[in-house]
Structures are given as C-alpha cells and as structure tokens.
GROMACS .gro file of C-alpha atoms in nm:
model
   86
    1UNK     CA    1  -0.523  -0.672   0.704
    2UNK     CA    2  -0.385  -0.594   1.058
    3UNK     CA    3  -0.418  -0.200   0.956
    4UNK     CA    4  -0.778  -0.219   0.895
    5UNK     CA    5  -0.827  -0.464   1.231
    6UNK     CA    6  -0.638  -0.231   1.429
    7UNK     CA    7  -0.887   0.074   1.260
    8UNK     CA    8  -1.179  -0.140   1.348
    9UNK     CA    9  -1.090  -0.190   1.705
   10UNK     CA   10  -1.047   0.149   1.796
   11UNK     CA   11  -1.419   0.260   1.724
   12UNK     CA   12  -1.520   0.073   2.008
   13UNK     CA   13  -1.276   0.257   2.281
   14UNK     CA   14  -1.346   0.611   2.168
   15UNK     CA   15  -1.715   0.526   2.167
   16UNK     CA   16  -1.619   0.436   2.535
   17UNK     CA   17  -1.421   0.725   2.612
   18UNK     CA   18  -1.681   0.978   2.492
   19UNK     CA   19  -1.979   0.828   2.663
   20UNK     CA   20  -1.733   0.828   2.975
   21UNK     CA   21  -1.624   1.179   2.963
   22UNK     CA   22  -2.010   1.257   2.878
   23UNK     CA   23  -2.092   1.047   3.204
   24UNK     CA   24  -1.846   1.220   3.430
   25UNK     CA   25  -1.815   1.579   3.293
   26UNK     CA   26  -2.062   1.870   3.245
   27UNK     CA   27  -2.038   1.864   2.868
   28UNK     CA   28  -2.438   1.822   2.813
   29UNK     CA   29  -2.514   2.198   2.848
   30UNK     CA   30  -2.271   2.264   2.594
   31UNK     CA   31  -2.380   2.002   2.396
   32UNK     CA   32  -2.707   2.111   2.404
   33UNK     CA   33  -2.638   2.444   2.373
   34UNK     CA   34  -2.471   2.399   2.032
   35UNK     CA   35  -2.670   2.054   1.915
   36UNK     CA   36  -2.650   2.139   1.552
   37UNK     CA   37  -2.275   2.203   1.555
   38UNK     CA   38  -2.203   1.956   1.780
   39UNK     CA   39  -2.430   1.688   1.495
   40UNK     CA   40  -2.219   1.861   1.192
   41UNK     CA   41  -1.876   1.804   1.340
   42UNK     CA   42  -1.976   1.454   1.452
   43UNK     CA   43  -2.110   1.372   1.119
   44UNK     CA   44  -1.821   1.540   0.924
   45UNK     CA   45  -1.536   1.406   1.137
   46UNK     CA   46  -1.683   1.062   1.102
   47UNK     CA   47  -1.687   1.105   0.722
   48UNK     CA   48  -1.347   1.251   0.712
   49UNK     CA   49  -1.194   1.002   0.941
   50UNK     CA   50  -1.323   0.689   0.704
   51UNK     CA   51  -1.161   0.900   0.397
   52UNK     CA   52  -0.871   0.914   0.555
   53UNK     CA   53  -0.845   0.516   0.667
   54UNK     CA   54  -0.975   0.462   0.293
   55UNK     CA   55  -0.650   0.660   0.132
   56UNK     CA   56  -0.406   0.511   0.436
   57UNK     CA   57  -0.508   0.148   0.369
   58UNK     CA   58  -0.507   0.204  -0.014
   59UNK     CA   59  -0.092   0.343   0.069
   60UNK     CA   60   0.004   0.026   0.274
   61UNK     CA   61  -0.139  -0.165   0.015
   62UNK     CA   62   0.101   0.025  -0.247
   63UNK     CA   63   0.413   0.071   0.009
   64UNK     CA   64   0.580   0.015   0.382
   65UNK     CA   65   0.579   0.222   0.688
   66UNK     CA   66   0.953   0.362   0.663
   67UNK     CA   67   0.822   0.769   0.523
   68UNK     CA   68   0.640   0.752   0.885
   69UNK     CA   69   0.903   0.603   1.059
   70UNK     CA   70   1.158   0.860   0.883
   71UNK     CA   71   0.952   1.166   1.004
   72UNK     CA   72   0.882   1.038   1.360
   73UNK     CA   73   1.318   1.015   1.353
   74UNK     CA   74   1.350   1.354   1.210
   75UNK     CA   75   1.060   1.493   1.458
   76UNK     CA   76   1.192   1.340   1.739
   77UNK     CA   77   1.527   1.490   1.637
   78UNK     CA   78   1.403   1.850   1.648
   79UNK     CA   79   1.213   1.804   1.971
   80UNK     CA   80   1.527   1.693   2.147
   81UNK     CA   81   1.722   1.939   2.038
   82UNK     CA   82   1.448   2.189   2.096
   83UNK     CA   83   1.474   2.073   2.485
   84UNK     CA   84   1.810   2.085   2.500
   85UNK     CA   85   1.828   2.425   2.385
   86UNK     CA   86   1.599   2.599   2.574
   0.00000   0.00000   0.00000
C-alpha cells in the first residue's frame, strides 16, 4: 500500500518539473520540431512506466526489499573501490 502511494505521489512532481523546465528552458523549438516523436516517447514511456509499477507492486506483494538492498551493497562496493583505485 505505501509502494503504490509513494508511485502515486510522484506523478504530480514530475508533471511539475517538466512544465518548469518547459517554462524556463528553450525546449519548445525542439519540441516542436520533433512533435510526433516527442508524442510517441511520451505515450510509450507512460505505458512502460505503469508496466513496470504493475510487475514491481505484483513482487512486493510476493517478497521484501533485501535483492535491492543486496545490489545497492554490492554496487556501492564497486563504486568505492572504483574511486579508490583510480
């Protein structure tokens, strides 16, 4: 329940930070430019992104955070020592 809340909340603050950037930046030649593409990717990301909430709330129903927690340890791991290294 607080996955899908947490999903549901951030709709509203990307919706704010792309009619921000849209507001501030020069973006609307480019969109214009390239309306079609720019509709697709919109349209396709959007349909993609609820697929992918759909299968990730479907997994926390089923099991617990620790595979994400394990790769962010192992990940973490690797960039450190890639730091340190170089």
């Amino acid at each position: 329940s607080a996955a899908k809340f947490s999903f549901f909340l951030s709709a509203p603050v990307v919706l704010g930070a792309v009619v921000l950037q849209l507001i501030k930046g020069s973006a609307w030649s480019v969109i214009m430019a390239n309306l079609g593409t720019f509709i697709s990717g919109i349209l396709v990301s959007f349909v993609i992104g609820l697929l992918c909430i759909k299968y990730l709330l479907k997994y926390l129903q089923k099991h617990n955070f620790k595979i994400f927690m394990i790769y962010r340890v192992v990940l973490a791991v690797i960039v450190l020592v890639y730091i340190f290294i170089r």
